[in-house]
mmCIF file of C-alpha atoms in Angstrom:
data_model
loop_
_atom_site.group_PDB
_atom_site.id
_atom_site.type_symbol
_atom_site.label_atom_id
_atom_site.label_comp_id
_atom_site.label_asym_id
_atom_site.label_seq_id
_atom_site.Cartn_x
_atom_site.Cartn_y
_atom_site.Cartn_z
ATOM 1 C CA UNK Y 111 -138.979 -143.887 65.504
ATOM 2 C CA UNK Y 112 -141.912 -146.117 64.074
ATOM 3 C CA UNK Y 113 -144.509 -148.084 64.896
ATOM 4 C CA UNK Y 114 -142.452 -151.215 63.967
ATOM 5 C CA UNK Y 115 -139.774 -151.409 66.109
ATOM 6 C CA UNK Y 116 -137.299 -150.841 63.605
ATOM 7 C CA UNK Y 117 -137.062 -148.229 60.776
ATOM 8 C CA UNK Y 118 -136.150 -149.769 57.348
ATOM 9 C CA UNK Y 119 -133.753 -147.849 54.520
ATOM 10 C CA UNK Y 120 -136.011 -144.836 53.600
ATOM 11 C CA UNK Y 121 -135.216 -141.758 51.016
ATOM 12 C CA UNK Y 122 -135.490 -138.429 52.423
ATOM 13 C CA UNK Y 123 -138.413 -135.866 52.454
ATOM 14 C CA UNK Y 124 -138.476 -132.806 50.009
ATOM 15 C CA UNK Y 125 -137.212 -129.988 51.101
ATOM 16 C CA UNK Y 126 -140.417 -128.575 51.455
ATOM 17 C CA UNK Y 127 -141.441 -131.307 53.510
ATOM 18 C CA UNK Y 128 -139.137 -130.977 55.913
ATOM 19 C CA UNK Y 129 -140.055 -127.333 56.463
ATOM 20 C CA UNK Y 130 -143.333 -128.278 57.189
ATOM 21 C CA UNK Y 131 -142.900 -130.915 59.452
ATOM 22 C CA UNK Y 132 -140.304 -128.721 61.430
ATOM 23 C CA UNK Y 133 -143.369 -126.031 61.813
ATOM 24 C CA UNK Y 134 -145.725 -128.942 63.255
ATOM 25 C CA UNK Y 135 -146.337 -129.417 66.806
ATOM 26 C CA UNK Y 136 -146.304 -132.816 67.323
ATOM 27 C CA UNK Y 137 -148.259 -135.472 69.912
ATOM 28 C CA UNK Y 138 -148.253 -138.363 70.754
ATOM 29 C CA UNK Y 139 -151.894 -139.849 72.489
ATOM 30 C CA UNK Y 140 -152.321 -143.467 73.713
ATOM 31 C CA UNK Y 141 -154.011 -146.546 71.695
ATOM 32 C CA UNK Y 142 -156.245 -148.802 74.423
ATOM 33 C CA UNK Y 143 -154.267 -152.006 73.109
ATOM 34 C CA UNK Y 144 -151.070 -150.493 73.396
ATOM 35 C CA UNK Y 145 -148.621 -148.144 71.601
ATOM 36 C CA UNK Y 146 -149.587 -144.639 70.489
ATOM 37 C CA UNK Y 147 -150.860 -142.753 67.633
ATOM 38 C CA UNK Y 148 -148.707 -139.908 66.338
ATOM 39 C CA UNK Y 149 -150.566 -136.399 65.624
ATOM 40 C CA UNK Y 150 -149.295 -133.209 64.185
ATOM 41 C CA UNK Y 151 -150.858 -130.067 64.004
ATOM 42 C CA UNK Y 152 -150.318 -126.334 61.914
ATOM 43 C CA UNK Y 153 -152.560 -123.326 62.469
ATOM 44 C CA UNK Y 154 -155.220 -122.274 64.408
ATOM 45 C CA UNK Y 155 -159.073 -121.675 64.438
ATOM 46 C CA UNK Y 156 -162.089 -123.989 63.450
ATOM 47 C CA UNK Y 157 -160.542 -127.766 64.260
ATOM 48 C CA UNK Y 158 -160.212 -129.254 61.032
ATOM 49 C CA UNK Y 159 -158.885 -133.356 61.188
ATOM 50 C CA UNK Y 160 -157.677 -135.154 58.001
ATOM 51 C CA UNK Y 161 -157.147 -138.263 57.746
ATOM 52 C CA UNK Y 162 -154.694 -140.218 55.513
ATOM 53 C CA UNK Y 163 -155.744 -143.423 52.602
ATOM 54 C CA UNK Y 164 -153.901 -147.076 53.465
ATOM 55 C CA UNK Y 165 -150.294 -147.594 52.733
ATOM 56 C CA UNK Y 166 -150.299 -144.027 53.456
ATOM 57 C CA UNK Y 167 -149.326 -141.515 56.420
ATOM 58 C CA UNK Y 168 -149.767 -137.661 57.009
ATOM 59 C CA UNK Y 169 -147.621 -137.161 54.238
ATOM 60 C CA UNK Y 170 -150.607 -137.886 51.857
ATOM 61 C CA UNK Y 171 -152.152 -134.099 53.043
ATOM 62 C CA UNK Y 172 -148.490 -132.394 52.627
ATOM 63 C CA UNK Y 173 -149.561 -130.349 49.798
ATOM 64 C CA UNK Y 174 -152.449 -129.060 51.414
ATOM 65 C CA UNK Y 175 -151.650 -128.916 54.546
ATOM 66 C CA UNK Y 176 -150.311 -124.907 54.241
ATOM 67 C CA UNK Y 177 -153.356 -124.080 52.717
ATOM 68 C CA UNK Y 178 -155.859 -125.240 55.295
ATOM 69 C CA UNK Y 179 -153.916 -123.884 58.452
ATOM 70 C CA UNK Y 180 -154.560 -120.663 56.832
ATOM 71 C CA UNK Y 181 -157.701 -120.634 58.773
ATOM 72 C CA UNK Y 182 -158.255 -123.658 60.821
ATOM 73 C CA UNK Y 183 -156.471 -126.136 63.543
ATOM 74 C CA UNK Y 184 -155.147 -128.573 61.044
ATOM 75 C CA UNK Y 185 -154.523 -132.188 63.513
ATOM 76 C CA UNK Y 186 -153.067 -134.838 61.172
ATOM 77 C CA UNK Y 187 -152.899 -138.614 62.605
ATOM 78 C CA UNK Y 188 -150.646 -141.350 61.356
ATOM 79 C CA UNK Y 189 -153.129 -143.559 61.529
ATOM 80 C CA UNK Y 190 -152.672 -146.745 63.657
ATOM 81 C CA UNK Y 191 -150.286 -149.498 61.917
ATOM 82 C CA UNK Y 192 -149.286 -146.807 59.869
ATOM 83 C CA UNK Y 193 -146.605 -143.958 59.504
ATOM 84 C CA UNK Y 194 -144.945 -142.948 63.015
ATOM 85 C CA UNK Y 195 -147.956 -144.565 65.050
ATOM 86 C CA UNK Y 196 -148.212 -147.970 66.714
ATOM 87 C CA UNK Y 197 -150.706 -150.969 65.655
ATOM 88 C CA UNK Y 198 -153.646 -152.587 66.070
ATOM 89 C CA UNK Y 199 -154.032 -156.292 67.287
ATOM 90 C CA UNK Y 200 -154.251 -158.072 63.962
ATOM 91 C CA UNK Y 201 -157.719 -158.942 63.925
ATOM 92 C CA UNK Y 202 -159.213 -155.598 65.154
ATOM 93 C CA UNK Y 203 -162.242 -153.963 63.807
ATOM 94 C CA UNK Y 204 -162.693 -150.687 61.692
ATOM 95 C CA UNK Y 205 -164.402 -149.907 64.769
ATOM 96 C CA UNK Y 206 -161.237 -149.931 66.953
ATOM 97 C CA UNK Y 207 -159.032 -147.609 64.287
ATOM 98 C CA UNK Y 208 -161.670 -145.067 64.694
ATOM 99 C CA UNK Y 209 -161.785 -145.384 68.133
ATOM 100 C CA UNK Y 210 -157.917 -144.651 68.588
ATOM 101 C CA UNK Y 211 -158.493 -141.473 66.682
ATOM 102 C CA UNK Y 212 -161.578 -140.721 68.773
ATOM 103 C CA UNK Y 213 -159.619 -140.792 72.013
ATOM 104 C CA UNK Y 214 -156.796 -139.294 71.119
ATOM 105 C CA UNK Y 215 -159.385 -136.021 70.210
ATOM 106 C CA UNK Y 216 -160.594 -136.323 73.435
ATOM 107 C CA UNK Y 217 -156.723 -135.838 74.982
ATOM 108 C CA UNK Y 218 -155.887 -132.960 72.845
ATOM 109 C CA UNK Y 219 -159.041 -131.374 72.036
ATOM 110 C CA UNK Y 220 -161.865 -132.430 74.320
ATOM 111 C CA UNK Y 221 -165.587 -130.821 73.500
ATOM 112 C CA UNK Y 222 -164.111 -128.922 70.276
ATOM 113 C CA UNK Y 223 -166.041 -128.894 67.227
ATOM 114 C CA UNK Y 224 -164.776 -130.686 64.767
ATOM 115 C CA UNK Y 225 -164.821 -130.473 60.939
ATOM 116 C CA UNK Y 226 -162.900 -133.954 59.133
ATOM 117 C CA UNK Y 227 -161.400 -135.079 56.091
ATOM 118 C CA UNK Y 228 -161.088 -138.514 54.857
ATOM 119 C CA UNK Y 229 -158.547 -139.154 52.189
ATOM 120 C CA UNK Y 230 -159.962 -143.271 50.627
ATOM 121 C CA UNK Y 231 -159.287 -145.398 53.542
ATOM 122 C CA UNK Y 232 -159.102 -142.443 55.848
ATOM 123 C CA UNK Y 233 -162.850 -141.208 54.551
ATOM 124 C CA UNK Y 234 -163.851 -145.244 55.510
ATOM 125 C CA UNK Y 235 -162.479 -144.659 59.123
ATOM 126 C CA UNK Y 236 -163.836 -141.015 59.238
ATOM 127 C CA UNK Y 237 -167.441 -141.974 58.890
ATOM 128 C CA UNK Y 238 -166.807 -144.533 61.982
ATOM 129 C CA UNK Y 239 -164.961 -141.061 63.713
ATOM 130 C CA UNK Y 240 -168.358 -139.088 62.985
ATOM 131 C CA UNK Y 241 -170.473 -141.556 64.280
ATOM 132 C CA UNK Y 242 -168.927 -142.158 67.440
ATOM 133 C CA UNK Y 243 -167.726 -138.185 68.204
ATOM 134 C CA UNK Y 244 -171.908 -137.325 67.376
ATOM 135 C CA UNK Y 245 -172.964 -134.045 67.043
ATOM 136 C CA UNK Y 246 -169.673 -132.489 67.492
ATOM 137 C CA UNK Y 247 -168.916 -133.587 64.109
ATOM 138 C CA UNK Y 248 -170.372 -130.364 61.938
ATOM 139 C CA UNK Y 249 -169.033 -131.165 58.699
ATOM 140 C CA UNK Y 250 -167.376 -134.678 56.828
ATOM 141 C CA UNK Y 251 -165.866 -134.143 53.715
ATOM 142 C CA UNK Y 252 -164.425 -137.706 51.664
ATOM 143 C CA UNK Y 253 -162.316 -138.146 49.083
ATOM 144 C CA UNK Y 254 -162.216 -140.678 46.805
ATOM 145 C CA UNK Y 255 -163.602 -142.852 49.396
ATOM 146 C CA UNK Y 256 -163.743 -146.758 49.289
ATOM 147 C CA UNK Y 257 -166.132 -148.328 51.980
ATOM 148 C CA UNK Y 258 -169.094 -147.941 50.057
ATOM 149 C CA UNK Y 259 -170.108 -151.171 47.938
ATOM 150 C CA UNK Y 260 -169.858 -149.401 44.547
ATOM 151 C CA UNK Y 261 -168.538 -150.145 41.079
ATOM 152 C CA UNK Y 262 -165.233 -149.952 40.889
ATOM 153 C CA UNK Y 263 -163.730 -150.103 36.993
ATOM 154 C CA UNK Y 264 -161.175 -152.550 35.806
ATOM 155 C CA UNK Y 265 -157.664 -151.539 37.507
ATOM 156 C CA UNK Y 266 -154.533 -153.179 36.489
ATOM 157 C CA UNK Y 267 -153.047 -155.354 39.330
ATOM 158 C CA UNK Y 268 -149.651 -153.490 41.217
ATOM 159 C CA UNK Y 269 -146.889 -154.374 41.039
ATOM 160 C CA UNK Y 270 -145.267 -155.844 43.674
ATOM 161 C CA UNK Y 271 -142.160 -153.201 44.673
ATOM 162 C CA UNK Y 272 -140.492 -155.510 48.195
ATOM 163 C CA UNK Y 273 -137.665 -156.957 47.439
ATOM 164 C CA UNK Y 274 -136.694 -154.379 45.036
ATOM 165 C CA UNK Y 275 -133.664 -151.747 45.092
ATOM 166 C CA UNK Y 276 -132.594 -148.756 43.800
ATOM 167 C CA UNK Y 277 -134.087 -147.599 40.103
ATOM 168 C CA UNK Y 278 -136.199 -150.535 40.202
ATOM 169 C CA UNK Y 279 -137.486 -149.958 42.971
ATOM 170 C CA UNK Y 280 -138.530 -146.497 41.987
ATOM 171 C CA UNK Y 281 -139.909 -147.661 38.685
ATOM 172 C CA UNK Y 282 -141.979 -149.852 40.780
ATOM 173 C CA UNK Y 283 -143.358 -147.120 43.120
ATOM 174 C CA UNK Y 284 -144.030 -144.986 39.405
ATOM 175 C CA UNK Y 285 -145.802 -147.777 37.832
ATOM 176 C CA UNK Y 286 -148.170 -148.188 40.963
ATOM 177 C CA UNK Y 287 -148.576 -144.303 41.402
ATOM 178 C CA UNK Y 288 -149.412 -144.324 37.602
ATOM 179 C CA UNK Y 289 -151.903 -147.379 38.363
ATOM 180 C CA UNK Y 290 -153.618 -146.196 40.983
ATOM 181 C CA UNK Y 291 -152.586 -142.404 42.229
ATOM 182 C CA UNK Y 292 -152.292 -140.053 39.812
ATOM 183 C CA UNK Y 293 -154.125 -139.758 36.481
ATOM 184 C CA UNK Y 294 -151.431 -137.017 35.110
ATOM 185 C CA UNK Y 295 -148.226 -139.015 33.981
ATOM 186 C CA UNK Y 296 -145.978 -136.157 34.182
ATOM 187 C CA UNK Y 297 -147.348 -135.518 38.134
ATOM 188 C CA UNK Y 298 -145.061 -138.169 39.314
ATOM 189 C CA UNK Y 299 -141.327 -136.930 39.670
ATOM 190 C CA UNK Y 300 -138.992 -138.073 43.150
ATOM 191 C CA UNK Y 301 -141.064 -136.175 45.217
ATOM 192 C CA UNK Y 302 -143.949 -138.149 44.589
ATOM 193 C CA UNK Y 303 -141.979 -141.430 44.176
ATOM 194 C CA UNK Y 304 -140.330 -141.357 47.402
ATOM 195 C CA UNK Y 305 -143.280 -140.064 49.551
ATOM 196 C CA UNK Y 306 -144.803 -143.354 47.945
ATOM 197 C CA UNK Y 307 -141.710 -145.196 49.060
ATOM 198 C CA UNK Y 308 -142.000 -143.713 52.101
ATOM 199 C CA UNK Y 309 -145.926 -144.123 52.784
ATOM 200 C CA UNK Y 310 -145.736 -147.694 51.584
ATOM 201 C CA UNK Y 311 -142.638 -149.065 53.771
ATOM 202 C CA UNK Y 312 -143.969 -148.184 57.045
ATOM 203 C CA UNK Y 313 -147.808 -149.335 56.256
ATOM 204 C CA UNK Y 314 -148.314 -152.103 58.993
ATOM 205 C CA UNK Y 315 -152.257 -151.679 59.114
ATOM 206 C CA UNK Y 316 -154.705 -152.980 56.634
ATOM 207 C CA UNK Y 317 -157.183 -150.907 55.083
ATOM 208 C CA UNK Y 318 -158.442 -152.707 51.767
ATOM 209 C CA UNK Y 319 -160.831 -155.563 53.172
ATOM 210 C CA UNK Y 320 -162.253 -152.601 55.205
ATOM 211 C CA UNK Y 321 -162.426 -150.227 51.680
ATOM 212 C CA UNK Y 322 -163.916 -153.492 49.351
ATOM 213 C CA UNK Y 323 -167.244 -153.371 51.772
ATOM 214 C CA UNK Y 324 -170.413 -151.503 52.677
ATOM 215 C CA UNK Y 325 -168.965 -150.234 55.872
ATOM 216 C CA UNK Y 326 -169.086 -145.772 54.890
ATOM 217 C CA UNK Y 327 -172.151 -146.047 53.627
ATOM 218 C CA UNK Y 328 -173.805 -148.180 56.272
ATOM 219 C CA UNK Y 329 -172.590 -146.117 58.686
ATOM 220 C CA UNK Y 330 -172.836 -142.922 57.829
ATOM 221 C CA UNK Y 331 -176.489 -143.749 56.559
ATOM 222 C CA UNK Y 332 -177.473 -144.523 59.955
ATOM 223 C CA UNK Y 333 -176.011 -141.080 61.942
ATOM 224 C CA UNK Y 334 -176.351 -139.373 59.191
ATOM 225 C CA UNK Y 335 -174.112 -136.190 59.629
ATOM 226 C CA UNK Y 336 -173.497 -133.204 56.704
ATOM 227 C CA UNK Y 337 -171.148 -135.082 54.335
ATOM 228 C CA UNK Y 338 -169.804 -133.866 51.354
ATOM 229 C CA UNK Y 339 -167.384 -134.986 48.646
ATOM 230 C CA UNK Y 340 -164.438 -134.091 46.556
ATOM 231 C CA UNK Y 341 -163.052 -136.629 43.644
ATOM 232 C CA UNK Y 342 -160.968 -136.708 41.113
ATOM 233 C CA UNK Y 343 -163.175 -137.097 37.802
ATOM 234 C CA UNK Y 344 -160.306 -140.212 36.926
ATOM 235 C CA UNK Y 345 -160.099 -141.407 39.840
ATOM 236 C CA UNK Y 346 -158.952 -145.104 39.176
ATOM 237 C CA UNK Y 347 -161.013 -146.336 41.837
ATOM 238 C CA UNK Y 348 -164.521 -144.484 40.543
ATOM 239 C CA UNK Y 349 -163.705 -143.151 37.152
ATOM 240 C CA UNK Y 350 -166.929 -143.411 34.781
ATOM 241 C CA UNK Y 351 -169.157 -144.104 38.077
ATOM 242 C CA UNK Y 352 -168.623 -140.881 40.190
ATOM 243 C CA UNK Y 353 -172.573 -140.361 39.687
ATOM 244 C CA UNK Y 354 -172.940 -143.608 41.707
ATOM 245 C CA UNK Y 355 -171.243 -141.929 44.476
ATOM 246 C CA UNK Y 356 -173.117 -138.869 44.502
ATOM 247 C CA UNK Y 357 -176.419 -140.676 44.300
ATOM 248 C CA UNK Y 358 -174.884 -142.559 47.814
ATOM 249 C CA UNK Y 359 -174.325 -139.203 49.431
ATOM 250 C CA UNK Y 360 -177.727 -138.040 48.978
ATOM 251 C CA UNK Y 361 -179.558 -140.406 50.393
ATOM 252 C CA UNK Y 362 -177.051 -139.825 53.904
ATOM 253 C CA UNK Y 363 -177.688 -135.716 53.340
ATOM 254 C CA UNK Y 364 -179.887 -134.469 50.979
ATOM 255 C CA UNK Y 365 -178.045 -131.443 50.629
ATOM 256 C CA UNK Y 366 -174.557 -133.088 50.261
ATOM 257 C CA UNK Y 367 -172.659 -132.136 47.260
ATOM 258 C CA UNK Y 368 -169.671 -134.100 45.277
ATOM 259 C CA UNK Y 369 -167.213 -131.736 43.421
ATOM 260 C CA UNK Y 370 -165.272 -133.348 40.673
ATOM 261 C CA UNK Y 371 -161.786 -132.392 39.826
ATOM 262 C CA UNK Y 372 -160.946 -132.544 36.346
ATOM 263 C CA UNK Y 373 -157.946 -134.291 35.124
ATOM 264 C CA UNK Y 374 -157.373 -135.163 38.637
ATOM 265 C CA UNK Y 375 -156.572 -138.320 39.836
ATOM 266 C CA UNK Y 376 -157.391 -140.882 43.211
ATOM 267 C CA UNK Y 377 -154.497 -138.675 45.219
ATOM 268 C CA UNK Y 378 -156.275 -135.381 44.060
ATOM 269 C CA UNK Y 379 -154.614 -133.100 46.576
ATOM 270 C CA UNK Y 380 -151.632 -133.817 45.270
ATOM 271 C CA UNK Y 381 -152.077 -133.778 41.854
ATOM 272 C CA UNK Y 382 -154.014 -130.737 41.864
ATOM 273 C CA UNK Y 383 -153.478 -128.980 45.278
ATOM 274 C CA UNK Y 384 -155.236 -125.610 44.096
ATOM 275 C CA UNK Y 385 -158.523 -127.277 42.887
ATOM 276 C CA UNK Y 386 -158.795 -129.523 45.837
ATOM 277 C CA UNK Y 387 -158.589 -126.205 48.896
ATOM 278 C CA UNK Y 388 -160.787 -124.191 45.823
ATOM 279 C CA UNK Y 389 -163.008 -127.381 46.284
ATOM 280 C CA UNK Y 390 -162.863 -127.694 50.179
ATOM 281 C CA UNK Y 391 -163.523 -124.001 50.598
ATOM 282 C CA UNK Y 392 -166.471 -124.074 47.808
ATOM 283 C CA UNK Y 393 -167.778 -126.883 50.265
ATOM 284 C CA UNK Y 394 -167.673 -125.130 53.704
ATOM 285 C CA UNK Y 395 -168.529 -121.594 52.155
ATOM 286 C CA UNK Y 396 -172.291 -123.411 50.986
ATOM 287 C CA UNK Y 397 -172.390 -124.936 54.116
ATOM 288 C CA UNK Y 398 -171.795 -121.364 56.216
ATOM 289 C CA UNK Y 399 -169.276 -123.084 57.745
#
């Protein structure tokens, strides 16, 4: 059941993802306005939150997901206007997504410190997390993050896939993976097609007015908490301006670093789910985390 009231025609997870959300423990905590916000959660240890880019859902993190609960409480959120969860009034703030997250931490893990991960739109609403959870926030990491009033190069407009059916709708879902996801061509197969498919057909929420502004970086320059970074080096949204970024992230935390992944596009844990935990665990190691 969804968020929307009804659940349109969608294709089915991998196999792989079905194992893995079989294994998840799944939650459901209230949103102030209404509705709920769906939360799943592998593995235990160190609380470790990640949270999802626009048009997108838990399933962004599926590669990774194994890896991390390894060693840590992994709590995904769909979230709100997205995925499984409910919605947002139409005209609410980034403020109030972050705040749904924030309370729902409070129901299922009140006083716990927690370590987060923002996937682009998710790393814009995880700064607003930090700043309101305070100093039991010891470590941000964000990926490929929008929200921070940088240059972005020329991208390719994508293509519109509603309306659409059958193979071209998945040619649609290709080109736009190929546009904006993943820099390796031969990275997108079905798998990655119809988690887009998926991701895309249940995104009620918006996220890209909040990603085209200042908002991370305003933010997260006035609490200030130990923020680090992991991007693909061709990231479509950064690619040739990834030092801009890092320059950002120093003047939060002096000691923050930004990892690049190379050959690795905007959806880097997918592309290249080995670098991307090799990254994360680089991150937290040099942190003594």
């Amino acid at each position: 059941m969804t968020g929307t009231g009804s659940t349109p025609q969608l294709p089915p997870l991998p196999a792989a993802v079905i194992t893995l959300d079989r294994q998840a423990r799944r939650e459901n905590t209230a949103i102030a306005t209404g509705g709920h916000v769906t939360w799943r959660s592998w593995g235990e240890g160190p609380l470790l939150v990640l949270l999802h880019g626009g048009h997108g859902s838990w399933l962004h993190w599926s590669s990774v997901i194994g890896g991390l609960a390894v060693s840590h409480r992994v709590l995904v959120p769909d979230l709100p206007g997205f995925g499984d969860s409910g919605s947002l009034p139409d005209d609410h703030a980034i403020e109030d997504s972050a705040g749904a997250i924030v309370s729902g931490l409070e129901a299922l893990a009140p006083n716990v410190p927690t370590r987060l991960i923002g996937f682009s739109f998710g790393g814009v609403v995880g700064g607003h997390v930090a700043a309101q959870l305070g100093d039991r926030v010891n470590h941000l990491t964000i990926v490929g993050s929008g929200g921070m009033g940088l240059t972005r190069p020329p991208m390719p407009p994508l293509r519109q896939w509603r309306g659409l059916h059958g193979a071209e709708l998945a040619a649609a879902h290709g080109e736009n993976l190929a546009t904006l996801m993943l820099a390796d061509k031969t990275r997108i197969g079905k798998e990655e097609i119809d988690l887009q498919h998926r991701n895309t057909a249940l995104a009620r929420g918006k996220s890209r007015s909040f990603s085209r502004t200042n908002t991370l970086i305003d933010i997260l320059r006035l609490v200030r908490p130990p923020v680090d970074g992991i991007w693909g080096q061709e990231d479509a949204t950064a690619r040739g301006y990834l030092h801009e970024r890092r320059a950002a992230l120093a003047t939060v935390d002096p000691a923050s670093r930004l990892v690049e992944i190379p050959g690795a596009g905007h959806w880097v844990m997918q592309e290249n789910p080995d670098a991307f935990l090799a990254a994360y665990r680089e991150l937290v190691s040099a942190r003594g985390l």
